[in-house]
């Protein structure tokens, strides 16, 4: 079955360490997205990519980095510059050609930094 | 920039009754898409319903329907015959199609409680 795989489900890191969250999709979707979810703040866009080797900053990109070397993969690195990295992270993808294409989501990664 | 506002942090409904969740948005575009997503305790995001802005007819999916008022920039979700499994966070989302940038912007969500 096609879908989006995020790994791991839970991730623990010490403060000052960089950490990379994995996101892989086999839906042949053009666009991929990273969202951060905090209680009471909904989903906030970190980065998105509409084509391989290209990506754009979302609303809260500071302290994060991404790459899009393959259509299927869009890893997110949470750097030590991110001041409050503990959160739930959701990866998503969508078609671009389909005008009403909804977002398809992975199951998320819960990152805890202590 | 577009914004999405969900003014009801929490709502409650009695099982089998009807509830309406509110969503308003701000945009200068005339063509866009709107979505409602459900996030149960598992935290998996599930598409509930979608609406094309150029369509006047309100979308319906079984017990879920929307009231889309384009001039008022309002996109409310009505859940009929509420069931215990409807208890979840509900997010309204906006997708631009005119700018060539396919961003999805979400509201802050409404937590729906279903009372037995």
mmCIF file of C-alpha atoms in Angstrom:
data_model
loop_
_atom_site.group_PDB
_atom_site.id
_atom_site.type_symbol
_atom_site.label_atom_id
_atom_site.label_comp_id
_atom_site.label_asym_id
_atom_site.label_seq_id
_atom_site.Cartn_x
_atom_site.Cartn_y
_atom_site.Cartn_z
ATOM 1 C CA UNK A 1 0.000 0.000 0.000
ATOM 2 C CA UNK A 2 1.164 3.507 -0.739
ATOM 3 C CA UNK A 3 1.789 5.886 2.074
ATOM 4 C CA UNK A 4 4.136 8.065 4.055
ATOM 5 C CA UNK A 5 6.551 6.600 6.551
ATOM 6 C CA UNK A 6 8.022 8.649 9.341
ATOM 7 C CA UNK A 7 10.645 7.210 11.594
ATOM 8 C CA UNK A 8 11.201 6.862 14.410
ATOM 9 C CA UNK A 9 7.888 7.296 16.232
ATOM 10 C CA UNK A 10 9.625 8.580 19.380
ATOM 11 C CA UNK A 11 13.008 10.291 19.475
ATOM 12 C CA UNK A 12 14.990 11.494 22.454
ATOM 13 C CA UNK A 13 18.027 13.770 22.261
ATOM 14 C CA UNK A 14 20.198 15.805 24.521
ATOM 15 C CA UNK A 15 20.220 19.549 24.185
ATOM 16 C CA UNK A 16 22.884 20.776 21.781
ATOM 17 C CA UNK A 17 22.689 17.759 19.471
ATOM 18 C CA UNK A 18 21.389 17.869 15.926
ATOM 19 C CA UNK A 19 18.799 15.251 15.057
ATOM 20 C CA UNK A 20 17.331 14.138 11.730
ATOM 21 C CA UNK A 21 13.751 12.999 11.263
ATOM 22 C CA UNK A 22 13.071 10.688 8.368
ATOM 23 C CA UNK A 23 10.168 10.968 5.926
ATOM 24 C CA UNK A 24 9.665 8.675 2.948
ATOM 25 C CA UNK A 25 6.691 8.466 0.590
ATOM 26 C CA UNK A 26 5.813 6.006 -2.179
ATOM 27 C CA UNK A 27 2.762 7.885 -3.448
ATOM 28 C CA UNK A 28 4.704 9.498 -6.297
ATOM 29 C CA UNK A 29 3.706 12.887 -4.933
ATOM 30 C CA UNK A 30 5.521 15.967 -6.128
ATOM 31 C CA UNK A 31 5.286 18.091 -2.999
ATOM 32 C CA UNK A 32 6.364 17.308 0.542
ATOM 33 C CA UNK A 33 5.912 19.255 3.740
ATOM 34 C CA UNK A 34 7.047 19.368 7.343
ATOM 35 C CA UNK A 35 4.750 20.650 10.066
ATOM 36 C CA UNK A 36 5.278 21.129 13.741
ATOM 37 C CA UNK A 37 2.394 20.618 16.158
ATOM 38 C CA UNK A 38 2.305 22.121 19.632
ATOM 39 C CA UNK A 39 -0.698 22.155 21.991
ATOM 40 C CA UNK A 40 -3.047 25.016 21.168
ATOM 41 C CA UNK A 41 -1.086 26.131 18.101
ATOM 42 C CA UNK A 42 -2.309 23.810 15.410
ATOM 43 C CA UNK A 43 0.042 22.794 12.616
ATOM 44 C CA UNK A 44 2.746 25.238 11.661
ATOM 45 C CA UNK A 45 4.678 24.889 8.420
ATOM 46 C CA UNK A 46 8.436 24.481 8.758
ATOM 47 C CA UNK A 47 9.598 23.739 5.197
ATOM 48 C CA UNK A 48 8.075 22.497 1.977
ATOM 49 C CA UNK A 49 9.357 21.254 -1.333
ATOM 50 C CA UNK A 50 7.513 21.149 -4.638
ATOM 51 C CA UNK A 51 10.297 19.605 -6.708
ATOM 52 C CA UNK A 52 13.517 17.672 -6.218
ATOM 53 C CA UNK A 53 16.504 19.815 -5.217
ATOM 54 C CA UNK A 54 14.303 22.761 -4.333
ATOM 55 C CA UNK A 55 12.569 23.757 -1.105
ATOM 56 C CA UNK A 56 11.100 26.824 0.554
ATOM 57 C CA UNK A 57 10.935 28.080 4.109
ATOM 58 C CA UNK A 58 7.627 27.974 5.889
ATOM 59 C CA UNK A 59 6.541 30.122 8.795
ATOM 60 C CA UNK A 60 8.911 28.705 11.433
ATOM 61 C CA UNK A 61 12.039 27.572 9.543
ATOM 62 C CA UNK A 62 14.601 28.982 11.972
ATOM 63 C CA UNK A 63 16.665 26.232 13.554
ATOM 64 C CA UNK A 64 15.635 23.622 10.980
ATOM 65 C CA UNK A 65 17.115 22.390 7.708
ATOM 66 C CA UNK A 66 15.900 20.044 4.979
ATOM 67 C CA UNK A 67 17.046 18.389 1.782
ATOM 68 C CA UNK A 68 15.181 16.954 -1.192
ATOM 69 C CA UNK A 69 17.653 14.837 -3.132
ATOM 70 C CA UNK A 70 15.048 12.271 -4.145
ATOM 71 C CA UNK A 71 11.373 12.641 -4.899
ATOM 72 C CA UNK A 72 10.533 10.047 -2.266
ATOM 73 C CA UNK A 73 12.495 11.499 0.622
ATOM 74 C CA UNK A 74 12.377 14.749 2.593
ATOM 75 C CA UNK A 75 14.394 14.501 5.829
ATOM 76 C CA UNK A 76 14.202 17.244 8.431
ATOM 77 C CA UNK A 77 17.166 18.151 10.627
ATOM 78 C CA UNK A 78 16.472 19.863 13.916
ATOM 79 C CA UNK A 79 19.619 21.773 14.744
ATOM 80 C CA UNK A 80 20.951 22.938 18.076
ATOM 81 C CA UNK A 81 19.901 26.455 17.039
ATOM 82 C CA UNK A 82 16.230 25.543 17.448
ATOM 83 C CA UNK A 83 15.392 26.990 20.845
ATOM 84 C CA UNK A 84 12.403 24.843 21.691
ATOM 85 C CA UNK A 85 12.637 21.630 19.649
ATOM 86 C CA UNK A 86 10.425 19.372 21.773
ATOM 87 C CA UNK A 87 7.264 18.859 19.713
ATOM 88 C CA UNK A 88 5.294 16.517 17.500
ATOM 89 C CA UNK A 89 6.471 16.618 13.880
ATOM 90 C CA UNK A 90 4.293 15.665 10.937
ATOM 91 C CA UNK A 91 5.456 15.011 7.408
ATOM 92 C CA UNK A 92 2.976 15.227 4.545
ATOM 93 C CA UNK A 93 2.840 15.043 0.781
ATOM 94 C CA UNK A 94 0.500 15.993 -2.035
ATOM 95 C CA UNK A 95 0.151 16.070 -5.765
ATOM 96 C CA UNK A 96 0.592 19.396 -7.462
ATOM 97 C CA UNK A 97 -1.225 18.609 -10.673
ATOM 98 C CA UNK A 98 -4.410 17.590 -8.918
ATOM 99 C CA UNK A 99 -6.102 20.885 -8.124
ATOM 100 C CA UNK A 100 -7.950 19.647 -5.090
ATOM 101 C CA UNK A 101 -5.285 17.242 -3.925
ATOM 102 C CA UNK A 102 -5.402 16.899 -0.169
ATOM 103 C CA UNK A 103 -2.405 16.448 2.058
ATOM 104 C CA UNK A 104 -1.508 12.888 2.980
ATOM 105 C CA UNK A 105 0.181 12.597 6.352
ATOM 106 C CA UNK A 106 2.627 10.266 8.023
ATOM 107 C CA UNK A 107 2.066 9.056 11.563
ATOM 108 C CA UNK A 108 4.381 11.639 13.067
ATOM 109 C CA UNK A 109 7.511 11.710 15.206
ATOM 110 C CA UNK A 110 7.457 12.861 18.801
ATOM 111 C CA UNK A 111 10.804 14.549 19.548
ATOM 112 C CA UNK A 112 11.847 15.175 23.126
ATOM 113 C CA UNK A 113 14.978 17.178 23.839
ATOM 114 C CA UNK A 114 16.287 17.364 27.404
ATOM 115 C CA UNK B 1 -0.653 36.191 3.571
ATOM 116 C CA UNK B 2 -3.522 33.829 4.134
ATOM 117 C CA UNK B 3 -4.695 32.988 7.633
ATOM 118 C CA UNK B 4 -7.139 30.449 9.042
ATOM 119 C CA UNK B 5 -9.000 31.022 12.296
ATOM 120 C CA UNK B 6 -10.849 28.478 14.395
ATOM 121 C CA UNK B 7 -12.408 30.407 17.247
ATOM 122 C CA UNK B 8 -13.704 27.429 19.237
ATOM 123 C CA UNK B 9 -10.882 25.702 21.127
ATOM 124 C CA UNK B 10 -13.289 23.076 22.446
ATOM 125 C CA UNK B 11 -16.824 21.900 21.717
ATOM 126 C CA UNK B 12 -19.055 19.227 23.205
ATOM 127 C CA UNK B 13 -21.951 17.358 21.665
ATOM 128 C CA UNK B 14 -24.305 14.699 22.891
ATOM 129 C CA UNK B 15 -24.157 11.398 21.052
ATOM 130 C CA UNK B 16 -26.611 11.333 18.101
ATOM 131 C CA UNK B 17 -26.919 15.126 18.106
ATOM 132 C CA UNK B 18 -25.585 17.626 15.559
ATOM 133 C CA UNK B 19 -22.644 19.978 16.063
ATOM 134 C CA UNK B 20 -21.123 22.713 13.922
ATOM 135 C CA UNK B 21 -17.454 23.683 14.036
ATOM 136 C CA UNK B 22 -16.509 27.139 12.804
ATOM 137 C CA UNK B 23 -13.686 28.197 10.524
ATOM 138 C CA UNK B 24 -12.963 31.553 8.937
ATOM 139 C CA UNK B 25 -10.104 32.483 6.664
ATOM 140 C CA UNK B 26 -8.548 35.542 5.189
ATOM 141 C CA UNK B 27 -7.361 35.671 1.588
ATOM 142 C CA UNK B 28 -7.272 37.976 -1.393
ATOM 143 C CA UNK B 29 -7.398 35.082 -3.839
ATOM 144 C CA UNK B 30 -10.510 33.980 -5.670
ATOM 145 C CA UNK B 31 -9.496 30.370 -6.311
ATOM 146 C CA UNK B 32 -8.447 28.064 -3.515
ATOM 147 C CA UNK B 33 -9.363 24.884 -1.691
ATOM 148 C CA UNK B 34 -10.549 24.261 1.813
ATOM 149 C CA UNK B 35 -10.266 21.106 3.878
ATOM 150 C CA UNK B 36 -11.308 19.701 7.205
ATOM 151 C CA UNK B 37 -9.006 17.174 8.867
ATOM 152 C CA UNK B 38 -9.679 15.028 11.908
ATOM 153 C CA UNK B 39 -6.955 14.048 14.362
ATOM 154 C CA UNK B 40 -8.044 11.341 16.824
ATOM 155 C CA UNK B 41 -5.981 10.424 19.905
ATOM 156 C CA UNK B 42 -3.748 8.279 17.675
ATOM 157 C CA UNK B 43 -2.622 11.622 16.150
ATOM 158 C CA UNK B 44 -3.081 10.315 12.625
ATOM 159 C CA UNK B 45 -4.416 13.100 10.396
ATOM 160 C CA UNK B 46 -7.501 12.005 8.463
ATOM 161 C CA UNK B 47 -9.151 13.961 5.660
ATOM 162 C CA UNK B 48 -12.819 14.549 6.440
ATOM 163 C CA UNK B 49 -14.041 16.714 3.592
ATOM 164 C CA UNK B 50 -12.824 19.160 0.936
ATOM 165 C CA UNK B 51 -14.376 22.125 -0.888
ATOM 166 C CA UNK B 52 -13.377 23.890 -4.081
ATOM 167 C CA UNK B 53 -13.878 27.654 -3.820
ATOM 168 C CA UNK B 54 -15.259 27.913 -7.363
ATOM 169 C CA UNK B 55 -18.074 25.483 -6.527
ATOM 170 C CA UNK B 56 -21.134 27.002 -4.917
ATOM 171 C CA UNK B 57 -22.526 23.648 -3.853
ATOM 172 C CA UNK B 58 -21.562 22.640 -0.349
ATOM 173 C CA UNK B 59 -19.590 19.413 -0.061
ATOM 174 C CA UNK B 60 -21.070 16.447 1.768
ATOM 175 C CA UNK B 61 -19.511 13.184 2.933
ATOM 176 C CA UNK B 62 -22.000 10.933 4.724
ATOM 177 C CA UNK B 63 -22.643 12.549 8.133
ATOM 178 C CA UNK B 64 -20.237 15.401 7.437
ATOM 179 C CA UNK B 65 -21.183 18.507 5.498
ATOM 180 C CA UNK B 66 -19.881 22.021 5.130
ATOM 181 C CA UNK B 67 -21.473 25.436 4.969
ATOM 182 C CA UNK B 68 -19.219 27.377 2.611
ATOM 183 C CA UNK B 69 -19.884 31.102 2.504
ATOM 184 C CA UNK B 70 -17.310 32.537 0.100
ATOM 185 C CA UNK B 71 -18.206 36.194 0.551
ATOM 186 C CA UNK B 72 -18.026 35.852 4.304
ATOM 187 C CA UNK B 73 -14.892 33.681 4.062
ATOM 188 C CA UNK B 74 -16.483 31.107 6.287
ATOM 189 C CA UNK B 75 -16.184 27.318 6.089
ATOM 190 C CA UNK B 76 -17.996 25.539 8.907
ATOM 191 C CA UNK B 77 -18.225 21.783 9.396
ATOM 192 C CA UNK B 78 -21.473 20.148 10.450
ATOM 193 C CA UNK B 79 -21.409 16.680 11.969
ATOM 194 C CA UNK B 80 -24.796 14.998 12.103
ATOM 195 C CA UNK B 81 -25.754 12.031 14.278
ATOM 196 C CA UNK B 82 -22.540 12.396 16.270
ATOM 197 C CA UNK B 83 -20.807 9.200 17.298
ATOM 198 C CA UNK B 84 -18.288 8.474 20.024
ATOM 199 C CA UNK B 85 -15.691 7.880 17.326
ATOM 200 C CA UNK B 86 -16.052 11.473 16.175
ATOM 201 C CA UNK B 87 -14.252 12.669 19.279
ATOM 202 C CA UNK B 88 -11.028 14.246 18.032
ATOM 203 C CA UNK B 89 -9.227 17.442 17.148
ATOM 204 C CA UNK B 90 -10.580 19.000 13.979
ATOM 205 C CA UNK B 91 -8.435 21.258 11.813
ATOM 206 C CA UNK B 92 -9.537 23.555 9.044
ATOM 207 C CA UNK B 93 -7.007 24.072 6.239
ATOM 208 C CA UNK B 94 -6.611 26.395 3.263
ATOM 209 C CA UNK B 95 -4.698 25.645 0.094
ATOM 210 C CA UNK B 96 -3.748 28.330 -2.381
ATOM 211 C CA UNK B 97 -3.815 27.440 -6.080
ATOM 212 C CA UNK B 98 -3.310 30.777 -7.742
ATOM 213 C CA UNK B 99 0.133 31.797 -6.618
ATOM 214 C CA UNK B 100 1.902 28.651 -7.823
ATOM 215 C CA UNK B 101 2.883 27.977 -4.237
ATOM 216 C CA UNK B 102 0.988 25.012 -2.939
ATOM 217 C CA UNK B 103 1.036 25.718 0.757
ATOM 218 C CA UNK B 104 -1.543 24.355 3.144
ATOM 219 C CA UNK B 105 -2.324 26.646 6.062
ATOM 220 C CA UNK B 106 -4.009 25.262 9.145
ATOM 221 C CA UNK B 107 -6.096 26.724 11.926
ATOM 222 C CA UNK B 108 -5.366 26.061 15.577
ATOM 223 C CA UNK B 109 -7.979 23.328 15.820
ATOM 224 C CA UNK B 110 -11.155 22.553 17.749
ATOM 225 C CA UNK B 111 -11.268 19.696 20.221
ATOM 226 C CA UNK B 112 -14.604 17.892 19.923
ATOM 227 C CA UNK B 113 -15.903 15.866 22.852
ATOM 228 C CA UNK B 114 -18.802 13.474 22.315
ATOM 229 C CA UNK B 115 -20.883 12.731 25.405
ATOM 230 C CA UNK B 116 -22.562 9.355 25.757
#
